[in-house]
Amino acid sequence: MQNTETSVAPPASPSFPKIGRQRLHDAVVEHMRALIIEGVLAPGVKLNERMLCETLGVSRTPLREAFKVLCAEGLIDIAPNRGATVTRMSETEIRETFELMGGLEALSGELACERITSAEVAEIKAIHYAMVACRLRNDLPGYYAHNREIHDRISLAARNSALREMYVLVNRRLQALRFRSNHRKQKWDTALADHEEMIKALELRDGAMMGAILRKHLLDKRDAVMAILQAEAAASDVSMASE
């Protein structure tokens, strides 16, 4: 059967402004994290300190401090005498981590339906509409930023500090893959439809419905990511065979 899915063009490399001295450490971490999430720094890429210092307008000290934070978050690996590289998760790690994240998101959604306020639901709806506007403009980075904020607010609305801590820790490892899962328009639109259902569940305060939607949402992302990686591996095999 012919594949009719239409690919979304990968985002252009973001143009970051030079970083000022105030909150320098946090700013470097934030910028580096964005470069990794949006795929500008791809999994397995060795990080060139000199190039990054020039790009961000910082010295090596704050950059290396940022490396330590990102390493603790599982986004980069640091090896003695080898420097830092962007973390490349194995297929097993990806599959298992998305499954774990599905459970964490489902529980967050169930608790949020019990504890969220009407004002918080209204704020999430407003972010959702902004996210839809980004989809209409094919603005994937903007869409993803609003998408991430919606999931984050649902996590906060669960009002469970232990769950929140685990959610943040696991989600950081998956952010780049969650971003990539929307590179195909059909998957992007499916994810958007899921968010419409999430809004309904929050308005109804239906925890069972919300939990089921979020669990499926994460497993669908897992499947989308695995399909992308398998397609890339197959393309690479074909390319090597033709050389």
mmCIF file of C-alpha atoms in Angstrom:
data_model
loop_
_atom_site.group_PDB
_atom_site.id
_atom_site.type_symbol
_atom_site.label_atom_id
_atom_site.label_comp_id
_atom_site.label_asym_id
_atom_site.label_seq_id
_atom_site.Cartn_x
_atom_site.Cartn_y
_atom_site.Cartn_z
ATOM 1 C CA MET A 1 0.000 0.000 0.000
ATOM 2 C CA GLN A 2 1.314 3.380 -0.955
ATOM 3 C CA ASN A 3 2.296 5.603 1.967
ATOM 4 C CA THR A 4 0.349 8.833 1.670
ATOM 5 C CA GLU A 5 1.744 10.489 4.784
ATOM 6 C CA THR A 6 3.188 13.913 4.064
ATOM 7 C CA SER A 7 6.399 14.837 5.808
ATOM 8 C CA VAL A 8 6.851 18.129 7.579
ATOM 9 C CA ALA A 9 10.097 19.850 6.682
ATOM 10 C CA PRO A 10 12.574 19.755 9.590
ATOM 11 C CA PRO A 11 12.826 23.035 11.479
ATOM 12 C CA ALA A 12 15.542 25.448 10.494
ATOM 13 C CA SER A 13 18.381 25.855 12.939
ATOM 14 C CA PRO A 14 17.273 28.396 15.538
ATOM 15 C CA SER A 15 19.158 31.683 15.680
ATOM 16 C CA PHE A 16 20.004 32.334 19.299
ATOM 17 C CA PRO A 17 21.009 35.764 20.591
ATOM 18 C CA LYS A 18 24.189 36.174 22.552
ATOM 19 C CA ILE A 19 23.704 35.498 26.247
ATOM 20 C CA GLY A 20 24.102 38.320 28.757
ATOM 21 C CA ARG A 21 25.840 37.959 32.091
ATOM 22 C CA GLN A 22 22.654 37.824 34.168
ATOM 23 C CA ARG A 23 21.521 34.280 34.888
ATOM 24 C CA LEU A 24 24.229 33.091 32.510
ATOM 25 C CA HIS A 25 24.259 29.501 33.757
ATOM 26 C CA ASP A 26 20.479 29.007 33.394
ATOM 27 C CA ALA A 27 20.482 30.657 29.974
ATOM 28 C CA VAL A 28 23.224 28.378 28.634
ATOM 29 C CA VAL A 29 21.378 25.298 29.899
ATOM 30 C CA GLU A 30 18.135 26.501 28.338
ATOM 31 C CA HIS A 31 19.740 27.223 24.976
ATOM 32 C CA MET A 32 21.614 23.929 24.872
ATOM 33 C CA ARG A 33 18.474 22.033 25.844
ATOM 34 C CA ALA A 34 16.549 23.709 22.994
ATOM 35 C CA LEU A 35 19.272 22.812 20.476
ATOM 36 C CA ILE A 36 19.010 19.165 21.525
ATOM 37 C CA ILE A 37 15.199 19.038 21.661
ATOM 38 C CA GLU A 38 14.780 20.583 18.199
ATOM 39 C CA GLY A 39 17.338 18.219 16.697
ATOM 40 C CA VAL A 40 19.913 20.868 15.809
ATOM 41 C CA LEU A 41 22.292 18.797 17.933
ATOM 42 C CA ALA A 42 21.359 15.248 16.934
ATOM 43 C CA PRO A 43 21.781 12.080 19.032
ATOM 44 C CA GLY A 44 25.362 10.839 18.953
ATOM 45 C CA VAL A 45 26.828 14.190 17.881
ATOM 46 C CA LYS A 46 30.050 15.186 19.608
ATOM 47 C CA LEU A 47 29.744 18.646 21.148
ATOM 48 C CA ASN A 48 32.386 21.067 19.920
ATOM 49 C CA GLU A 49 33.081 23.399 22.853
ATOM 50 C CA ARG A 50 34.787 26.077 20.773
ATOM 51 C CA MET A 51 31.950 26.235 18.234
ATOM 52 C CA LEU A 52 29.283 26.337 20.945
ATOM 53 C CA CYS A 53 31.111 29.075 22.858
ATOM 54 C CA GLU A 54 31.227 31.185 19.700
ATOM 55 C CA THR A 55 27.602 30.466 18.847
ATOM 56 C CA LEU A 56 26.295 31.341 22.307
ATOM 57 C CA GLY A 57 28.814 34.086 23.070
ATOM 58 C CA VAL A 58 30.059 32.550 26.315
ATOM 59 C CA SER A 59 33.299 31.245 27.771
ATOM 60 C CA ARG A 60 34.002 27.557 28.373
ATOM 61 C CA THR A 61 33.338 27.711 32.120
ATOM 62 C CA PRO A 62 29.547 28.303 31.950
ATOM 63 C CA LEU A 63 29.313 25.927 28.975
ATOM 64 C CA ARG A 64 30.977 23.122 30.913
ATOM 65 C CA GLU A 65 28.730 23.819 33.899
ATOM 66 C CA ALA A 66 25.745 23.523 31.550
ATOM 67 C CA PHE A 67 27.132 20.204 30.278
ATOM 68 C CA LYS A 68 27.034 18.855 33.841
ATOM 69 C CA VAL A 69 23.365 19.806 34.232
ATOM 70 C CA LEU A 70 22.409 18.316 30.875
ATOM 71 C CA CYS A 71 24.345 15.159 31.706
ATOM 72 C CA ALA A 72 22.380 14.822 34.959
ATOM 73 C CA GLU A 73 19.177 15.219 32.921
ATOM 74 C CA GLY A 74 20.236 12.394 30.612
ATOM 75 C CA LEU A 75 20.490 14.621 27.533
ATOM 76 C CA ILE A 76 24.243 14.363 27.013
ATOM 77 C CA ASP A 77 27.002 11.917 27.934
ATOM 78 C CA ILE A 78 30.402 13.024 29.240
ATOM 79 C CA ALA A 79 33.351 10.650 28.952
ATOM 80 C CA PRO A 80 36.847 11.308 30.373
ATOM 81 C CA ASN A 81 39.243 12.476 27.666
ATOM 82 C CA ARG A 82 36.503 12.166 25.047
ATOM 83 C CA GLY A 83 34.344 15.189 25.809
ATOM 84 C CA ALA A 84 30.560 15.385 25.586
ATOM 85 C CA THR A 85 28.131 13.886 23.093
ATOM 86 C CA VAL A 86 24.361 14.102 22.732
ATOM 87 C CA THR A 87 22.804 11.004 24.282
ATOM 88 C CA ARG A 88 21.582 8.335 21.890
ATOM 89 C CA MET A 89 18.960 6.080 23.486
ATOM 90 C CA SER A 90 18.656 2.471 22.378
ATOM 91 C CA GLU A 91 15.364 1.208 20.932
ATOM 92 C CA THR A 92 14.719 -0.701 24.156
ATOM 93 C CA GLU A 93 15.341 2.414 26.265
ATOM 94 C CA ILE A 94 13.027 4.470 24.053
ATOM 95 C CA ARG A 95 10.250 1.902 24.200
ATOM 96 C CA GLU A 96 10.479 1.401 27.951
ATOM 97 C CA THR A 97 10.791 5.103 28.765
ATOM 98 C CA PHE A 98 7.720 6.017 26.704
ATOM 99 C CA GLU A 99 5.782 3.253 28.456
ATOM 100 C CA LEU A 100 6.843 4.652 31.829
ATOM 101 C CA MET A 101 5.967 8.177 30.729
ATOM 102 C CA GLY A 102 2.535 6.975 29.617
ATOM 103 C CA GLY A 103 1.860 5.723 33.130
ATOM 104 C CA LEU A 104 3.112 8.935 34.749
ATOM 105 C CA GLU A 105 1.046 11.119 32.411
ATOM 106 C CA ALA A 106 -2.054 8.973 32.924
ATOM 107 C CA LEU A 107 -1.801 9.234 36.704
ATOM 108 C CA SER A 108 -1.161 12.988 36.463
ATOM 109 C CA GLY A 109 -4.287 13.362 34.331
ATOM 110 C CA GLU A 110 -6.440 11.324 36.697
ATOM 111 C CA LEU A 111 -5.328 13.354 39.732
ATOM 112 C CA ALA A 112 -5.603 16.626 37.821
ATOM 113 C CA CYS A 113 -9.269 15.932 37.097
ATOM 114 C CA GLU A 114 -9.836 15.655 40.852
ATOM 115 C CA ARG A 115 -7.852 18.749 41.830
ATOM 116 C CA ILE A 116 -7.709 21.235 38.948
ATOM 117 C CA THR A 117 -9.503 24.571 39.265
ATOM 118 C CA SER A 118 -11.791 26.121 36.673
ATOM 119 C CA ALA A 119 -9.276 28.928 36.201
ATOM 120 C CA GLU A 120 -6.526 26.409 35.455
ATOM 121 C CA VAL A 121 -8.708 24.634 32.909
ATOM 122 C CA ALA A 122 -9.379 27.981 31.209
ATOM 123 C CA GLU A 123 -5.637 28.708 31.067
ATOM 124 C CA ILE A 124 -4.929 25.308 29.505
ATOM 125 C CA LYS A 125 -7.661 25.922 26.919
ATOM 126 C CA ALA A 126 -6.066 29.262 26.006
ATOM 127 C CA ILE A 127 -2.686 27.570 25.521
ATOM 128 C CA HIS A 128 -4.403 24.910 23.420
ATOM 129 C CA TYR A 129 -5.857 27.544 21.074
ATOM 130 C CA ALA A 130 -2.402 29.117 20.722
ATOM 131 C CA MET A 131 -1.050 25.661 19.900
ATOM 132 C CA VAL A 132 -3.712 25.198 17.202
ATOM 133 C CA ALA A 133 -2.680 28.535 15.676
ATOM 134 C CA CYS A 134 0.915 27.285 15.477
ATOM 135 C CA ARG A 135 -0.279 24.128 13.731
ATOM 136 C CA LEU A 136 -2.082 26.223 11.108
ATOM 137 C CA ARG A 137 1.195 28.082 10.448
ATOM 138 C CA ASN A 138 3.209 24.820 10.366
ATOM 139 C CA ASP A 139 5.238 26.263 13.248
ATOM 140 C CA LEU A 140 6.482 23.050 14.840
ATOM 141 C CA PRO A 141 8.786 24.651 17.478
ATOM 142 C CA GLY A 142 5.954 26.990 18.570
ATOM 143 C CA TYR A 143 3.466 24.128 18.568
ATOM 144 C CA TYR A 144 5.778 21.972 20.647
ATOM 145 C CA ALA A 145 6.416 24.739 23.197
ATOM 146 C CA HIS A 146 2.670 25.140 23.807
ATOM 147 C CA ASN A 147 2.168 21.375 23.754
ATOM 148 C CA ARG A 148 4.834 20.904 26.405
ATOM 149 C CA GLU A 149 3.305 23.642 28.556
ATOM 150 C CA ILE A 150 -0.113 21.956 28.451
ATOM 151 C CA HIS A 151 1.324 18.638 29.622
ATOM 152 C CA ASP A 152 3.360 20.464 32.253
ATOM 153 C CA ARG A 153 0.314 22.259 33.625
ATOM 154 C CA ILE A 154 -1.626 19.001 33.818
ATOM 155 C CA SER A 155 1.273 17.546 35.798
ATOM 156 C CA LEU A 156 1.245 20.534 38.163
ATOM 157 C CA ALA A 157 -2.544 20.343 38.550
ATOM 158 C CA ALA A 158 -2.151 16.797 39.922
ATOM 159 C CA ARG A 159 -0.672 18.440 43.035
ATOM 160 C CA ASN A 160 1.535 15.484 43.920
ATOM 161 C CA SER A 161 5.144 16.480 44.518
ATOM 162 C CA ALA A 162 6.568 12.940 44.301
ATOM 163 C CA LEU A 163 4.800 12.333 40.995
ATOM 164 C CA ARG A 164 5.907 15.737 39.730
ATOM 165 C CA GLU A 165 9.564 15.025 40.491
ATOM 166 C CA MET A 166 9.462 11.714 38.605
ATOM 167 C CA TYR A 167 7.519 13.295 35.722
ATOM 168 C CA VAL A 168 10.117 16.032 35.198
ATOM 169 C CA LEU A 169 13.039 13.590 35.409
ATOM 170 C CA VAL A 170 11.651 11.115 32.867
ATOM 171 C CA ASN A 171 10.177 13.718 30.527
ATOM 172 C CA ARG A 172 13.519 15.474 30.074
ATOM 173 C CA ARG A 173 14.949 12.333 28.469
ATOM 174 C CA LEU A 174 12.073 12.160 25.983
ATOM 175 C CA GLN A 175 11.660 15.786 24.928
ATOM 176 C CA ALA A 176 13.724 15.524 21.745
ATOM 177 C CA LEU A 177 11.881 12.359 20.713
ATOM 178 C CA ARG A 178 8.471 13.861 21.528
ATOM 179 C CA PHE A 179 9.394 16.796 19.294
ATOM 180 C CA ARG A 180 10.361 14.462 16.437
ATOM 181 C CA SER A 181 7.143 12.449 16.733
ATOM 182 C CA ASN A 182 5.248 15.348 15.081
ATOM 183 C CA HIS A 183 7.433 15.585 11.974
ATOM 184 C CA ARG A 184 4.754 13.817 9.945
ATOM 185 C CA LYS A 185 1.560 15.796 9.390
ATOM 186 C CA GLN A 186 -0.743 12.841 10.008
ATOM 187 C CA LYS A 187 0.850 12.152 13.402
ATOM 188 C CA TRP A 188 0.805 15.867 14.188
ATOM 189 C CA ASP A 189 -2.926 16.074 13.489
ATOM 190 C CA THR A 190 -3.607 12.918 15.501
ATOM 191 C CA ALA A 191 -1.785 14.429 18.472
ATOM 192 C CA LEU A 192 -3.817 17.615 18.107
ATOM 193 C CA ALA A 193 -7.059 15.605 18.130
ATOM 194 C CA ASP A 194 -5.880 13.912 21.344
ATOM 195 C CA HIS A 195 -5.464 17.335 22.916
ATOM 196 C CA GLU A 196 -9.037 18.235 21.994
ATOM 197 C CA GLU A 197 -10.160 15.132 23.907
ATOM 198 C CA MET A 198 -7.954 16.074 26.867
ATOM 199 C CA ILE A 199 -9.695 19.432 27.114
ATOM 200 C CA LYS A 200 -13.089 17.697 27.165
ATOM 201 C CA ALA A 201 -11.965 15.294 29.885
ATOM 202 C CA LEU A 202 -10.655 18.153 32.027
ATOM 203 C CA GLU A 203 -13.900 20.090 31.641
ATOM 204 C CA LEU A 204 -15.887 16.995 32.621
ATOM 205 C CA ARG A 205 -13.437 16.182 35.438
ATOM 206 C CA ASP A 206 -13.416 12.637 34.047
ATOM 207 C CA GLY A 207 -10.233 11.094 35.417
ATOM 208 C CA ALA A 208 -10.693 7.685 33.789
ATOM 209 C CA MET A 209 -11.190 9.283 30.379
ATOM 210 C CA MET A 210 -8.218 11.597 30.874
ATOM 211 C CA GLY A 211 -5.920 8.810 31.998
ATOM 212 C CA ALA A 212 -6.826 6.630 29.016
ATOM 213 C CA ILE A 213 -6.285 9.477 26.541
ATOM 214 C CA LEU A 214 -2.874 10.385 27.964
ATOM 215 C CA ARG A 215 -1.644 6.801 28.109
ATOM 216 C CA LYS A 216 -2.642 6.207 24.474
ATOM 217 C CA HIS A 217 -1.183 9.609 23.498
ATOM 218 C CA LEU A 218 2.249 8.623 24.813
ATOM 219 C CA LEU A 219 2.165 5.136 23.320
ATOM 220 C CA ASP A 220 1.219 6.620 19.943
ATOM 221 C CA LYS A 221 4.248 8.898 20.234
ATOM 222 C CA ARG A 222 6.380 5.875 21.038
ATOM 223 C CA ASP A 223 5.139 4.128 17.906
ATOM 224 C CA ALA A 224 5.699 7.231 15.760
ATOM 225 C CA VAL A 225 9.268 7.602 17.024
ATOM 226 C CA MET A 226 10.045 3.922 16.495
ATOM 227 C CA ALA A 227 8.697 4.125 12.924
ATOM 228 C CA ILE A 228 10.904 7.156 12.191
ATOM 229 C CA LEU A 229 14.002 5.468 13.594
ATOM 230 C CA GLN A 230 13.340 2.229 11.714
ATOM 231 C CA ALA A 231 12.812 4.148 8.460
ATOM 232 C CA GLU A 232 16.082 6.017 8.986
ATOM 233 C CA ALA A 233 17.910 2.754 9.700
ATOM 234 C CA ALA A 234 16.490 1.173 6.539
ATOM 235 C CA ALA A 235 17.484 4.199 4.459
ATOM 236 C CA SER A 236 20.972 4.055 5.908
ATOM 237 C CA ASP A 237 21.273 0.354 5.031
ATOM 238 C CA VAL A 238 20.205 1.049 1.455
ATOM 239 C CA SER A 239 22.698 3.893 1.178
ATOM 240 C CA MET A 240 25.550 1.754 2.472
ATOM 241 C CA ALA A 241 24.624 -1.107 0.136
ATOM 242 C CA SER A 242 24.709 1.192 -2.889
ATOM 243 C CA GLU A 243 28.169 2.557 -2.127
#
